[in-house]
Amino acid sequence: MDTQVIDQYIDNLMTKSTAEFPIWNIEKARAGKKSGWDYIDGCMIMALLEIYNTTLDSKYLKFADYYEDYRIAEDGTISGYDKETWNCDEINGGKNLFTLYRLTGKKKYKNALEKLYEQVKDQPRTKEGNFWHKLIYPNQVWLDGLYMVQPFYMEYETSFTSGKEVDDIYNQFFNVYKIMRDPETGLYYHGYDSSREAFWANKETGLSKNFWLRSLGWYSMALLDTLNHAPDKECENWNKLKSILIDLCESMLKFQDESGMWYQVPNMQGREKNYLETSGSAIYAYSLLKGYRTGILEDVKFQEAGIKAFEGICEKYLNTDSGDLSLGGICLVAGLGPENNPRRDGSYEYYMSEPIVQDDAKGVGPFILAYNEYRQIKK
């Protein structure tokens, strides 16, 4: 594995991007829109900050600071952010502000964190006590949303409050384990509607039809990052959450392809049109490698599976296109509904219908995160 080539790829992503037009946000580019405040860019900036943390190369911190400083006013107002959409995805970018506040001391980052925490405090909830995914998805819990909010929620509690809401965080995970986990496979359904009213939801269980790789990946990162940010490690709830992560990783290993990667719908490996997908595989490479490095996943088999996953992605989808390195095999987007979009019904055919793209941050960000872990092992 030529790490210099990947380092150059990351450099190109930074040098060819501006705060308004990052080349990694394929969704916005296709729509002809400027980048605003969204989880996609948040994931990419997080990857750059983690590389800074391990290399101390100032170019990564400088770019991350420039990128976030551009869209945050001195009073913490975030350009493009709207609390009233009650969108869990909007919280994800806030995770980087903890790091930037510590490293730069800029008060604007602390002010922005406080504004995002106001949403967390007021976010509508299902009858079980879990956050709605968005206002347009009432009473719905998506695995993606656990990643977008819960690690932020835990780090804020740890950093700025007495931690009085920590049990709320644990309980939201425990609800998902109880409701959304399939006991036969150990995998989790993409979504749950506690009202049973969504057109895609099973009228008896409220669950969506299938398992989607990237949502399972986001969920693994939600568990891992929340565990690492928790102030009360080794308490009963922390150990219970740790066991849930271990159970999930054990289950996912059963579906890992010999290439090291996972399929878009991971439990249907041989089905027509199913494909090895980069973003979810990269997320699992990261979760397995970091989980082992941080001592939460104690069996070395998890690290070995993470190495195999990362190397498998590089072999299959990292390629030279017109002289430049490119990362392919990335599902652009997938979701459930809303009502005016019946195509997004959670069926197998739906997950196969979404575009497969190159160099989108939903794949590139996790790939860089996994690369950062992989490089530490190899060095």
Short mmCIF file of C-alpha atoms in Angstrom, two decimals, residues 25-349:
data_model
loop_
_atom_site.label_atom_id
_atom_site.label_comp_id
_atom_site.label_asym_id
_atom_site.label_seq_id
_atom_site.Cartn_x
_atom_site.Cartn_y
_atom_site.Cartn_z
CA ASN A 25 -19.90 16.97 -2.01
CA ILE A 26 -21.24 15.25 -5.11
CA GLU A 27 -24.89 15.72 -4.10
CA LYS A 28 -24.55 19.51 -4.02
CA ALA A 29 -22.43 19.55 -7.17
CA ARG A 30 -25.06 17.58 -9.09
CA ALA A 31 -27.74 19.96 -7.86
CA GLY A 32 -25.62 22.98 -8.85
CA LYS A 33 -25.68 24.28 -5.28
CA LYS A 34 -23.07 25.73 -2.96
CA SER A 35 -22.16 23.71 0.08
CA GLY A 36 -23.84 24.80 3.31
CA TRP A 37 -23.95 23.05 6.65
CA ASP A 38 -24.45 19.32 6.33
CA TYR A 39 -23.31 16.00 7.65
CA ILE A 40 -21.42 15.14 4.46
CA ASP A 41 -18.92 17.95 4.87
CA GLY A 42 -18.85 17.28 8.61
CA CYS A 43 -17.65 13.74 7.97
CA MET A 44 -14.89 14.95 5.68
CA ILE A 45 -13.64 17.62 8.07
CA MET A 46 -13.64 15.07 10.90
CA ALA A 47 -11.37 12.83 8.81
CA LEU A 48 -8.91 15.69 8.27
CA LEU A 49 -8.89 16.51 11.99
CA GLU A 50 -8.18 12.89 12.89
CA ILE A 51 -5.23 12.89 10.49
CA TYR A 52 -4.01 16.08 12.12
CA ASN A 53 -4.28 14.39 15.50
CA THR A 54 -1.94 11.60 14.42
CA THR A 55 0.45 13.53 12.17
CA LEU A 56 0.39 17.05 13.69
CA ASP A 57 0.74 18.31 10.12
CA SER A 58 -0.70 21.81 10.31
CA LYS A 59 -2.15 21.80 6.78
CA TYR A 60 -5.03 19.55 7.93
CA LEU A 61 -5.91 21.74 10.90
CA LYS A 62 -5.53 24.90 8.81
CA PHE A 63 -7.98 23.65 6.19
CA ALA A 64 -10.50 22.41 8.76
CA ASP A 65 -10.38 25.72 10.64
CA TYR A 66 -10.75 27.72 7.42
CA TYR A 67 -13.69 25.58 6.33
CA GLU A 68 -15.68 25.89 9.56
CA ASP A 69 -14.68 29.47 10.38
CA TYR A 70 -16.08 30.54 7.01
CA ARG A 71 -19.65 29.54 7.87
CA ILE A 72 -19.81 30.38 11.60
CA ALA A 73 -20.37 33.94 12.84
CA GLU A 74 -18.84 35.26 16.05
CA ASP A 75 -22.10 34.74 17.96
CA GLY A 76 -22.17 31.08 16.85
CA THR A 77 -24.79 31.49 14.14
CA ILE A 78 -24.18 28.82 11.51
CA SER A 79 -24.82 29.72 7.87
CA GLY A 80 -27.20 27.17 6.34
CA TYR A 81 -28.33 25.69 9.66
CA ASP A 82 -32.02 25.70 10.58
CA LYS A 83 -33.01 24.29 13.94
CA GLU A 84 -36.68 24.20 12.99
CA THR A 85 -36.15 21.38 10.50
CA TRP A 86 -35.39 19.17 13.53
CA ASN A 87 -32.93 17.30 11.37
CA CYS A 88 -30.56 14.91 13.16
CA ASP A 89 -28.12 15.18 10.26
CA GLU A 90 -27.58 18.87 11.08
CA ILE A 91 -25.85 17.95 14.35
CA ASN A 92 -23.06 15.87 12.85
CA GLY A 93 -20.86 18.77 11.74
CA GLY A 94 -20.89 20.08 15.29
CA LYS A 95 -18.62 17.25 16.42
CA ASN A 96 -15.69 18.99 14.76
CA LEU A 97 -16.29 22.16 16.75
CA PHE A 98 -15.26 20.48 20.01
CA THR A 99 -11.86 19.76 18.46
CA LEU A 100 -11.50 23.15 16.80
CA TYR A 101 -12.49 24.97 19.98
CA ARG A 102 -9.81 23.09 21.93
CA LEU A 103 -7.14 23.68 19.29
CA THR A 104 -7.88 27.27 18.29
CA GLY A 105 -9.66 28.72 21.33
CA LYS A 106 -12.13 30.53 19.07
CA LYS A 107 -15.19 31.42 21.13
CA LYS A 108 -17.40 31.25 18.03
CA TYR A 109 -17.02 27.46 18.01
CA LYS A 110 -18.23 27.19 21.61
CA ASN A 111 -21.14 29.50 20.77
CA ALA A 112 -22.09 27.30 17.81
CA LEU A 113 -21.92 24.18 19.98
CA GLU A 114 -24.40 25.78 22.36
CA LYS A 115 -26.81 26.51 19.51
CA LEU A 116 -26.64 22.92 18.28
CA TYR A 117 -27.16 21.61 21.81
CA GLU A 118 -30.37 23.64 21.99
CA GLN A 119 -31.69 21.48 19.17
CA VAL A 120 -30.65 18.31 20.96
CA LYS A 121 -32.47 19.41 24.11
CA ASP A 122 -35.67 20.22 22.21
CA GLN A 123 -35.62 17.52 19.52
CA PRO A 124 -39.05 15.82 19.14
CA ARG A 125 -39.15 12.21 20.33
CA THR A 126 -40.96 8.97 19.64
CA LYS A 127 -43.13 7.47 22.33
CA GLU A 128 -40.15 5.27 23.29
CA GLY A 129 -38.01 8.36 23.92
CA ASN A 130 -35.83 8.38 20.79
CA PHE A 131 -35.19 11.46 18.69
CA TRP A 132 -37.20 11.85 15.49
CA HIS A 133 -34.89 11.61 12.50
CA LYS A 134 -36.28 14.83 10.97
CA LEU A 135 -39.44 16.92 11.10
CA ILE A 136 -40.38 15.48 7.68
CA TYR A 137 -39.91 11.99 9.14
CA PRO A 138 -42.12 12.20 12.26
CA ASN A 139 -41.94 9.37 14.82
CA GLN A 140 -39.13 7.74 12.83
CA VAL A 141 -35.77 6.46 14.03
CA TRP A 142 -33.08 5.78 11.43
CA LEU A 143 -29.78 4.11 12.28
CA ASP A 144 -28.04 7.02 10.54
CA GLY A 145 -29.49 9.43 13.08
CA LEU A 146 -27.86 7.67 16.03
CA TYR A 147 -24.47 8.53 14.53
CA MET A 148 -25.42 12.10 13.70
CA VAL A 149 -26.51 13.02 17.22
CA GLN A 150 -25.52 10.67 20.03
CA PRO A 151 -21.69 11.06 19.98
CA PHE A 152 -22.19 14.86 19.86
CA TYR A 153 -24.68 14.62 22.73
CA MET A 154 -22.26 12.54 24.81
CA GLU A 155 -19.25 14.78 24.13
CA TYR A 156 -21.24 17.89 25.02
CA GLU A 157 -22.40 16.30 28.26
CA THR A 158 -18.83 15.32 29.06
CA SER A 159 -17.33 18.68 28.11
CA PHE A 160 -19.80 21.28 29.30
CA THR A 161 -22.42 19.87 31.69
CA SER A 162 -22.54 17.68 34.75
CA GLY A 163 -23.42 14.70 32.56
CA LYS A 164 -26.95 14.50 33.89
CA GLU A 165 -28.34 13.38 30.51
CA VAL A 166 -25.94 10.48 29.95
CA ASP A 167 -28.58 7.87 30.79
CA ASP A 168 -30.84 9.34 28.12
CA ILE A 169 -28.12 8.67 25.56
CA TYR A 170 -27.68 5.08 26.70
CA ASN A 171 -31.43 4.46 26.73
CA GLN A 172 -31.85 5.64 23.14
CA PHE A 173 -29.31 3.01 22.08
CA PHE A 174 -30.97 0.37 24.23
CA ASN A 175 -34.32 1.10 22.57
CA VAL A 176 -32.76 0.61 19.14
CA TYR A 177 -31.20 -2.68 20.25
CA LYS A 178 -34.53 -3.91 21.55
CA ILE A 179 -36.65 -2.77 18.62
CA MET A 180 -34.51 -2.64 15.45
CA ARG A 181 -32.13 -5.60 15.84
CA ASP A 182 -32.99 -8.77 13.93
CA PRO A 183 -32.27 -11.68 16.28
CA GLU A 184 -31.62 -14.11 13.42
CA THR A 185 -28.83 -12.17 11.73
CA GLY A 186 -27.79 -9.74 14.47
CA LEU A 187 -28.20 -6.92 11.93
CA TYR A 188 -30.40 -3.84 12.34
CA TYR A 189 -33.14 -2.61 10.05
CA HIS A 190 -32.52 0.77 8.44
CA GLY A 191 -35.55 2.48 9.94
CA TYR A 192 -38.36 2.26 12.48
CA ASP A 193 -41.66 4.15 12.58
CA SER A 194 -43.15 4.10 16.05
CA SER A 195 -46.52 5.28 14.66
CA ARG A 196 -46.64 2.49 12.01
CA GLU A 197 -48.01 5.10 9.57
CA ALA A 198 -45.13 5.46 7.07
CA PHE A 199 -45.81 3.67 3.79
CA TRP A 200 -42.51 1.77 4.03
CA ALA A 201 -43.07 0.51 7.59
CA ASN A 202 -44.33 -2.92 8.58
CA LYS A 203 -47.76 -2.28 10.10
CA GLU A 204 -47.09 -4.69 12.99
CA THR A 205 -43.45 -3.97 13.85
CA GLY A 206 -42.91 -0.49 12.38
CA LEU A 207 -39.66 -1.70 10.81
CA SER A 208 -38.38 -1.11 7.29
CA LYS A 209 -37.87 -4.05 4.95
CA ASN A 210 -34.10 -4.43 4.73
CA PHE A 211 -30.64 -3.91 6.17
CA TRP A 212 -28.58 -1.21 4.47
CA LEU A 213 -24.81 -1.35 4.77
CA ARG A 214 -24.03 2.33 5.28
CA SER A 215 -26.69 2.78 7.95
CA LEU A 216 -25.24 -0.22 9.78
CA GLY A 217 -21.85 1.43 9.46
CA TRP A 218 -23.04 4.76 10.85
CA TYR A 219 -24.58 2.84 13.74
CA SER A 220 -21.28 1.11 14.52
CA MET A 221 -19.53 4.50 14.60
CA ALA A 222 -22.31 5.87 16.80
CA LEU A 223 -21.69 3.12 19.33
CA LEU A 224 -17.90 3.41 19.17
CA ASP A 225 -17.67 7.19 19.39
CA THR A 226 -20.27 7.40 22.15
CA LEU A 227 -18.36 4.80 24.18
CA ASN A 228 -15.09 6.69 23.69
CA HIS A 229 -16.63 10.03 24.73
CA ALA A 230 -18.46 8.67 27.77
CA PRO A 231 -17.33 10.03 31.16
CA ASP A 232 -18.37 6.94 33.09
CA LYS A 233 -16.42 4.13 31.42
CA GLU A 234 -16.93 0.71 32.99
CA CYS A 235 -20.30 1.59 34.55
CA GLU A 236 -23.13 -0.87 33.97
CA ASN A 237 -24.66 1.06 31.06
CA TRP A 238 -21.27 1.63 29.42
CA ASN A 239 -20.51 -2.09 29.55
CA LYS A 240 -23.95 -2.90 28.18
CA LEU A 241 -23.38 -0.54 25.25
CA LYS A 242 -19.95 -2.07 24.69
CA SER A 243 -21.53 -5.52 24.48
CA ILE A 244 -23.98 -4.20 21.87
CA LEU A 245 -21.08 -2.95 19.72
CA ILE A 246 -19.23 -6.25 20.06
CA ASP A 247 -22.39 -8.17 19.12
CA LEU A 248 -22.88 -5.97 16.04
CA CYS A 249 -19.27 -6.42 14.89
CA GLU A 250 -19.46 -10.17 15.45
CA SER A 251 -22.62 -10.26 13.33
CA MET A 252 -21.09 -8.17 10.55
CA LEU A 253 -18.03 -10.41 10.32
CA LYS A 254 -20.36 -13.26 9.28
CA PHE A 255 -21.28 -11.27 6.18
CA GLN A 256 -17.82 -9.99 5.24
CA ASP A 257 -16.97 -10.95 1.68
CA GLU A 258 -13.71 -12.74 0.87
CA SER A 259 -12.59 -9.46 -0.73
CA GLY A 260 -12.76 -7.88 2.72
CA MET A 261 -15.71 -5.66 1.78
CA TRP A 262 -19.45 -5.86 2.41
CA TYR A 263 -22.39 -5.73 0.03
CA GLN A 264 -24.87 -2.87 -0.27
CA VAL A 265 -27.51 -5.17 1.26
CA PRO A 266 -25.10 -7.25 3.33
CA ASN A 267 -27.19 -10.37 3.93
CA MET A 268 -27.97 -10.92 0.21
CA GLN A 269 -24.48 -11.45 -1.16
CA GLY A 270 -25.37 -13.51 -4.23
CA ARG A 271 -28.48 -11.64 -5.29
CA GLU A 272 -28.57 -9.99 -8.72
CA LYS A 273 -27.39 -6.35 -8.85
CA ASN A 274 -26.06 -6.40 -5.28
CA TYR A 275 -22.57 -4.93 -5.18
CA LEU A 276 -19.60 -4.42 -2.89
CA GLU A 277 -20.08 -0.90 -1.53
CA THR A 278 -17.27 1.42 -0.52
CA SER A 279 -18.70 3.80 2.07
CA GLY A 280 -20.18 1.19 4.40
CA SER A 281 -17.12 -1.03 4.02
CA ALA A 282 -14.83 1.92 4.85
CA ILE A 283 -16.91 2.78 7.90
CA TYR A 284 -16.58 -0.78 9.16
CA ALA A 285 -12.85 -0.80 8.45
CA TYR A 286 -12.60 2.32 10.61
CA SER A 287 -14.85 1.04 13.39
CA LEU A 288 -13.02 -2.28 13.61
CA LEU A 289 -9.55 -0.71 13.56
CA LYS A 290 -10.32 2.12 15.96
CA GLY A 291 -12.41 -0.15 18.17
CA TYR A 292 -9.42 -2.44 18.59
CA ARG A 293 -6.93 0.42 19.04
CA THR A 294 -9.03 2.02 21.76
CA GLY A 295 -9.47 -1.27 23.61
CA ILE A 296 -13.23 -1.63 23.17
CA LEU A 297 -12.97 -4.48 20.66
CA GLU A 298 -10.45 -6.65 22.46
CA ASP A 299 -10.09 -9.60 20.06
CA VAL A 300 -7.37 -9.12 17.43
CA LYS A 301 -9.68 -10.71 14.85
CA PHE A 302 -11.51 -7.39 14.65
CA GLN A 303 -8.32 -5.56 13.74
CA GLU A 304 -7.48 -8.22 11.17
CA ALA A 305 -10.94 -7.87 9.61
CA GLY A 306 -10.52 -4.10 9.51
CA ILE A 307 -7.17 -4.38 7.73
CA LYS A 308 -8.70 -6.81 5.23
CA ALA A 309 -11.60 -4.44 4.61
CA PHE A 310 -9.38 -1.41 4.00
CA GLU A 311 -7.03 -3.27 1.70
CA GLY A 312 -10.01 -4.75 -0.14
CA ILE A 313 -11.42 -1.29 -0.85
CA CYS A 314 -8.06 -0.12 -2.17
CA GLU A 315 -7.73 -3.12 -4.44
CA LYS A 316 -11.23 -2.91 -5.90
CA TYR A 317 -12.14 0.77 -6.02
CA LEU A 318 -9.04 2.96 -5.64
CA ASN A 319 -7.99 3.68 -9.20
CA THR A 320 -6.27 6.17 -11.46
CA ASP A 321 -8.70 8.14 -13.60
CA SER A 322 -7.11 10.56 -16.10
CA GLY A 323 -3.92 10.51 -14.06
CA ASP A 324 -5.60 11.34 -10.75
CA LEU A 325 -6.47 8.93 -7.98
CA SER A 326 -10.19 8.29 -7.54
CA LEU A 327 -12.34 6.29 -5.11
CA GLY A 328 -15.33 4.51 -6.65
CA GLY A 329 -18.14 2.21 -5.57
CA ILE A 330 -19.91 4.77 -3.36
CA CYS A 331 -23.69 4.72 -2.99
CA LEU A 332 -24.64 8.39 -3.39
CA VAL A 333 -27.63 8.40 -1.05
CA ALA A 334 -30.39 6.18 0.33
CA GLY A 335 -33.35 6.83 2.59
CA LEU A 336 -36.94 5.99 3.45
CA GLY A 337 -39.72 8.22 2.11
CA PRO A 338 -41.07 10.81 2.75
CA GLU A 339 -44.64 10.22 1.59
CA ASN A 340 -44.18 12.23 -1.60
CA ASN A 341 -41.26 10.02 -2.63
CA PRO A 342 -42.72 6.49 -2.79
CA ARG A 343 -39.71 5.21 -4.72
CA ARG A 344 -37.76 5.19 -1.44
CA ASP A 345 -39.71 2.26 -0.04
CA GLY A 346 -36.87 0.31 1.58
CA SER A 347 -37.14 -2.56 -0.89
CA TYR A 348 -34.12 -4.44 -2.19
CA GLU A 349 -34.80 -2.99 -5.64
#
